[in-house]
């Protein structure tokens, strides 16, 4: 049963959830993709540009665990369409004239929408997938494809008409909102008791293990957000390819993550999730070093390896967190999914200030140590004893609450 393809009968809702996830995460990728245009059109320095990423990340990093706590107490399916529209509206308005503070406010609003989306969407995906690692990998794939599409979408819209065309970037939010309705109707039909209350599962929480896992997620986040913020500028410098090279680098970074997410789910069916995460982070250490120090087009090869190494653990860390905190799945999802793309933004201004004072290479060099620290956090971690809930077990457990 564990190897069942997630799209056969048991988890039909994973496909539209994955597409909806892509429609939301395109706005996370859009923040980094807009940075070169803010630099070019408005003359922002590295520190100011990274502050835009921080504005999207800071509110999201604080708000996601809060939304997770709320969804642990009561299911909030209405958050999915509302948060999707909020994420899109913030980015759509960010390029309009108004100065630096309004721009920060708009991307912060988008970050709030992203924060509201992820805990509830992860909870819904886990239920409709029956706890399948492969299905959760496909759900994560949707987010990665959204990231990958962001630089192409921004280049097509903003690259041709400037920041004044950012309202056109609201289109994915409209699509994602439309996809939420049939998914939520199907989820209510399969788990009618789920709409009445919280989402706690049977099992004992392992808080120390969850804390160590969360620290690994933070280390991974610093690497990924640091690279997504500056790799387009760095690739343009190192390859001499200009803006096109920068866009290509972002696409490689995000597409490598898409491959890594699917690969992670497949590997977890053969090996333990913790072991797969450990080996992935060891690969990422060497790959990040290659990105920073290898010149020319070979940088893109190491960037692809870096992305895969960082994204193989992505969906696995979400389900590990849920299994370490089985009574607080929403909180676990808010921390692991939220911190993965949020807390790293807190390091962005530090990296930007270092780049302004020295160079981008020196600013990116500390990122090499982050996957090694993540490996250390996971070194003595063991697989959680909490079993993954099957669909039938979920529907039986809900009335007891």
XYZ file of C-alpha atoms in Angstrom:
401
model
C 0.000 0.000 0.000
C 2.889 2.288 0.694
C 4.059 2.200 -2.924
C 0.696 3.058 -4.425
C 0.860 5.873 -6.937
C -0.710 8.913 -5.288
C -2.918 9.691 -8.255
C -4.820 6.397 -8.244
C -8.059 6.611 -6.350
C -6.639 7.140 -2.929
C -5.434 10.716 -3.395
C -7.104 12.346 -6.426
C -7.013 15.731 -4.704
C -3.211 15.861 -4.750
C -3.117 17.007 -8.392
C -5.189 20.205 -7.996
C -3.534 20.828 -4.613
C -0.139 20.648 -6.295
C -1.217 23.098 -8.984
C -2.685 25.400 -6.347
C 0.571 25.152 -4.391
C 2.405 26.242 -7.529
C 0.089 29.236 -7.920
C 0.960 30.412 -4.401
C 4.683 29.664 -4.396
C 5.168 31.524 -7.655
C 4.899 34.634 -5.476
C 7.728 33.488 -3.214
C 9.925 33.078 -6.261
C 8.655 36.360 -7.672
C 10.145 38.363 -4.795
C 13.686 37.245 -5.636
C 12.981 37.519 -9.362
C 11.912 41.147 -8.957
C 15.103 42.114 -7.099
C 17.219 42.791 -10.253
C 14.431 45.018 -11.636
C 14.203 46.985 -8.394
C 17.979 47.420 -8.530
C 17.928 48.502 -12.179
C 14.852 50.787 -12.170
C 15.058 52.258 -8.683
C 18.780 52.117 -7.944
C 18.520 50.012 -4.779
C 21.770 48.694 -3.284
C 22.309 45.098 -2.181
C 21.155 45.818 1.371
C 17.996 47.605 0.229
C 17.199 44.856 -2.264
C 17.624 42.138 0.355
C 15.369 44.174 2.645
C 12.548 43.522 0.175
C 13.105 39.781 0.579
C 13.197 40.297 4.338
C 9.854 42.111 4.271
C 8.235 39.115 2.583
C 9.985 36.639 4.877
C 9.786 38.266 8.292
C 6.012 38.461 8.587
C 5.652 35.029 7.035
C 8.154 33.409 9.415
C 6.276 34.741 12.445
C 2.770 34.181 11.103
C 3.038 30.628 9.761
C 3.364 28.916 13.164
C 0.489 31.092 14.401
C -1.727 29.912 11.549
C -0.541 26.379 12.320
C -1.721 26.698 15.919
C -5.084 27.979 14.713
C -5.573 25.094 12.280
C -4.692 22.626 15.045
C -7.689 23.907 16.973
C -10.092 24.137 14.071
C -9.940 23.318 10.381
C -9.931 26.503 8.297
C -10.366 25.429 4.670
C -11.494 28.949 3.718
C -7.904 30.084 4.317
C -6.763 28.428 1.081
C -8.596 30.669 -1.437
C -8.290 33.792 0.736
C -4.547 33.412 1.314
C -3.958 32.649 -2.374
C -5.566 35.941 -3.379
C -3.674 37.833 -0.671
C -0.321 36.443 -1.840
C -1.051 37.490 -5.405
C -2.375 40.943 -4.547
C 0.768 41.926 -2.633
C 3.121 41.101 -5.494
C 0.757 42.573 -8.087
C 0.875 45.950 -6.314
C 4.571 45.902 -5.354
C 5.839 47.395 -8.614
C 3.504 50.363 -8.716
C 4.958 53.814 -7.971
C 5.029 54.860 -4.339
C 8.553 54.577 -2.975
C 10.401 52.054 -0.850
C 8.047 51.787 2.210
C 4.914 50.968 0.145
C 6.917 48.355 -1.739
C 7.958 46.747 1.548
C 4.339 46.806 2.729
C 3.063 45.109 -0.429
C 5.573 42.264 -0.332
C 4.870 41.862 3.399
C 1.152 41.452 2.608
C 2.085 38.807 0.067
C 4.187 37.077 2.714
C 1.198 37.055 5.068
C -0.904 35.339 2.421
C 1.800 32.742 1.885
C 2.005 32.194 5.644
C -1.736 31.587 5.900
C -1.717 29.144 2.985
C 0.943 26.614 3.902
C -0.161 25.080 7.241
C -3.730 24.435 6.052
C -2.612 23.212 2.616
C -0.069 20.808 4.148
C -2.713 19.464 6.529
C -5.132 18.974 3.628
C -2.475 17.340 1.442
C -1.481 14.921 4.211
C -5.090 13.837 4.658
C -6.034 13.401 1.000
C -2.741 11.563 0.346
C -3.167 9.119 3.237
C 0.331 9.991 4.479
C 2.073 8.810 1.296
C 5.651 10.089 0.953
C 5.316 10.055 -2.828
C 2.083 12.049 -2.755
C 3.592 14.635 -0.416
C 6.550 14.788 -2.780
C 4.187 15.667 -5.628
C 2.515 18.275 -3.444
C 5.935 19.803 -2.752
C 6.715 19.567 -6.471
C 3.881 21.969 -7.171
C 5.490 24.586 -4.959
C 8.863 24.049 -6.609
C 7.376 24.440 -10.080
C 5.817 27.686 -8.901
C 9.249 28.863 -7.805
C 10.704 27.776 -11.150
C 8.008 29.565 -13.122
C 8.499 32.820 -11.199
C 11.622 34.130 -12.990
C 10.136 33.266 -16.385
C 6.836 34.942 -15.524
C 8.531 38.028 -14.099
C 10.913 38.239 -17.065
C 8.025 37.935 -19.519
C 5.911 40.590 -17.789
C 8.258 42.994 -15.998
C 11.186 42.415 -18.343
C 9.140 43.651 -21.293
C 7.172 46.477 -19.698
C 8.893 47.396 -16.442
C 7.640 47.344 -12.856
C 4.441 49.123 -13.830
C 3.109 45.840 -15.259
C 3.260 43.903 -11.990
C -0.589 43.895 -11.692
C -0.558 41.281 -14.469
C 1.214 38.943 -12.017
C -2.106 38.457 -10.195
C -3.204 35.861 -12.790
C -1.794 32.778 -10.959
C -3.645 33.800 -7.783
C -6.957 33.858 -9.630
C -6.278 30.370 -11.028
C -5.174 29.035 -7.638
C -8.289 30.404 -5.966
C -10.500 28.699 -8.530
C -8.758 25.365 -7.930
C -9.365 25.530 -4.176
C -13.123 25.127 -4.385
C -13.395 21.624 -5.947
C -10.512 20.366 -3.784
C -12.186 21.494 -0.570
C -15.540 20.056 -1.625
C -13.894 16.701 -2.286
C -11.990 16.842 1.018
C -15.200 17.521 2.958
C -16.902 14.621 1.206
C -14.095 12.221 2.141
C -13.624 13.516 5.718
C -16.844 15.216 6.805
C -15.881 15.161 10.509
C -12.693 17.089 9.749
C -14.570 20.331 9.226
C -15.968 20.254 12.732
C -12.800 20.591 14.742
C -9.059 20.302 15.042
C -6.633 17.973 13.372
C -4.771 16.185 16.133
C -3.632 12.623 15.475
C -2.993 9.855 17.979
C 0.581 9.564 19.193
C 3.124 11.098 21.539
C 4.938 14.306 20.664
C 8.750 14.236 20.508
C 9.540 17.914 21.038
C 13.382 17.613 21.302
C 13.528 15.774 17.979
C 11.233 18.353 16.409
C 13.466 21.179 17.644
C 16.554 19.564 16.084
C 14.670 19.040 12.842
C 13.578 22.688 12.886
C 17.180 23.851 13.337
C 18.150 21.834 10.261
C 15.302 23.482 8.367
C 16.595 26.912 9.403
C 20.106 26.094 8.101
C 18.645 24.899 4.815
C 16.526 28.032 4.616
C 19.518 30.351 4.966
C 21.233 28.658 2.013
C 18.226 28.605 -0.260
C 16.985 32.141 0.391
C 20.526 33.519 0.228
C 21.075 31.912 -3.162
C 17.648 32.807 -4.529
C 18.203 36.440 -3.558
C 21.667 36.909 -5.047
C 22.394 34.065 -7.483
C 20.931 35.897 -10.483
C 23.260 38.844 -9.882
C 26.170 36.516 -9.079
C 25.657 34.355 -12.184
C 25.590 37.469 -14.364
C 28.959 38.495 -12.912
C 30.620 35.065 -13.029
C 29.445 34.000 -16.493
C 29.359 37.397 -18.224
C 25.923 36.536 -19.566
C 24.058 39.511 -18.158
C 20.384 39.382 -17.185
C 19.756 36.265 -19.288
C 22.347 34.328 -17.301
C 20.751 35.518 -14.076
C 17.302 34.334 -15.159
C 18.761 30.993 -16.257
C 20.438 30.568 -12.866
C 17.165 31.137 -11.009
C 15.366 28.663 -13.279
C 18.052 26.033 -12.636
C 17.844 26.665 -8.893
C 14.078 26.157 -8.836
C 13.833 23.335 -11.398
C 16.528 21.375 -9.572
C 14.318 21.677 -6.523
C 11.416 20.176 -8.464
C 13.500 17.124 -9.315
C 14.737 16.887 -5.746
C 11.236 16.885 -4.252
C 10.045 13.956 -6.369
C 13.325 12.098 -5.821
C 13.028 12.581 -2.071
C 9.621 10.908 -1.954
C 10.893 7.958 -4.007
C 14.017 7.512 -1.858
C 11.944 7.640 1.333
C 10.053 4.550 0.151
C 13.359 2.639 0.213
C 15.355 4.270 3.007
C 14.500 6.165 6.166
C 13.579 9.806 5.752
C 16.251 10.943 8.218
C 18.998 9.053 6.357
C 17.912 10.531 3.013
C 17.990 14.040 4.515
C 21.479 13.502 5.975
C 23.013 12.330 2.699
C 21.327 15.134 0.782
C 22.850 17.789 3.005
C 26.315 16.273 2.624
C 25.937 16.492 -1.156
C 24.803 20.103 -0.785
C 28.001 21.102 1.057
C 30.201 20.373 -1.957
C 27.623 21.684 -4.410
C 27.336 25.096 -2.717
C 31.131 25.366 -2.675
C 31.082 24.774 -6.420
C 28.504 27.497 -6.948
C 30.603 30.012 -5.036
C 34.056 29.192 -6.411
C 33.726 27.501 -9.820
C 33.684 30.122 -12.608
C 31.858 30.146 -15.919
C 28.888 28.058 -17.104
C 29.916 25.159 -14.807
C 28.356 27.250 -12.036
C 24.947 26.170 -13.356
C 25.817 22.489 -12.937
C 26.727 22.982 -9.292
C 23.640 25.113 -8.835
C 21.462 22.233 -10.061
C 23.192 19.860 -7.625
C 22.743 22.375 -4.821
C 19.047 22.713 -5.549
C 18.483 18.962 -5.655
C 20.477 18.484 -2.452
C 18.420 21.111 -0.661
C 15.056 19.916 -1.978
C 15.311 16.155 -1.536
C 14.637 16.728 2.200
C 11.875 19.293 1.580
C 8.678 17.190 1.735
C 10.380 14.634 4.009
C 10.995 17.311 6.644
C 7.318 18.274 6.507
C 6.113 14.730 7.199
C 8.861 14.169 9.775
C 7.727 17.284 11.609
C 4.117 16.114 11.499
C 5.140 12.718 12.893
C 7.299 14.226 15.646
C 4.297 16.372 16.662
C 1.322 14.127 15.785
C -1.021 16.035 18.098
C -0.112 19.379 16.491
C 0.134 18.750 12.761
C -0.780 22.327 11.841
C 1.938 23.749 14.077
C 4.470 21.278 12.686
C 3.516 22.207 9.119
C 3.687 25.918 9.894
C 7.190 25.592 11.311
C 8.735 23.193 8.791
C 7.060 24.543 5.667
C 7.166 28.136 6.877
C 10.722 28.236 8.160
C 11.924 26.522 4.992
C 11.150 29.619 2.951
C 10.938 32.336 5.596
C 13.606 32.401 8.280
C 16.391 32.377 5.722
C 15.173 35.791 4.680
C 16.298 37.118 8.055
C 19.894 36.473 7.001
C 19.375 38.286 3.688
C 20.163 41.813 4.874
C 23.319 40.553 6.608
C 24.469 38.914 3.382
C 23.528 42.058 1.451
C 25.470 44.303 3.812
C 28.489 41.986 3.556
C 28.224 42.041 -0.240
C 28.091 45.864 -0.233
C 31.194 45.963 1.973
C 33.181 43.247 0.157
C 31.829 41.268 -2.801
C 29.060 38.826 -3.614
C 31.530 35.922 -3.496
C 32.552 36.720 0.069
C 28.911 37.201 1.041
C 27.932 33.785 -0.348
C 30.907 31.909 1.121
C 29.318 31.406 4.603
C 26.470 29.535 2.926
C 28.796 26.576 2.382
C 28.700 25.801 6.108
C 24.916 25.777 6.401
C 24.224 22.288 4.924
C 26.983 20.896 7.169
C 25.237 22.388 10.200
C 21.951 20.875 9.019
C 23.673 17.468 8.814
C 24.934 17.887 12.370
C 21.416 18.659 13.586
C 20.135 15.440 11.999
C 23.147 13.247 12.850
C 21.582 11.550 15.881
C 17.966 11.957 14.901
C 15.922 8.772 14.466
C 12.749 8.013 12.545
C 9.642 8.946 14.551
C 7.730 6.069 16.085
C 4.390 7.674 15.213
C 2.793 5.773 12.307
C 1.566 7.690 9.296
C -2.244 7.848 9.377
C -4.171 5.944 6.742
C -7.320 7.560 5.333
C -9.625 5.196 7.198
C -7.817 5.774 10.468
C -8.164 9.527 10.047
C -11.909 9.349 9.500
C -12.362 7.065 12.525
C -10.198 9.183 14.786
C -11.927 12.485 14.089
C -15.265 11.741 15.853
C -13.455 10.947 19.097
C -12.325 14.561 19.390
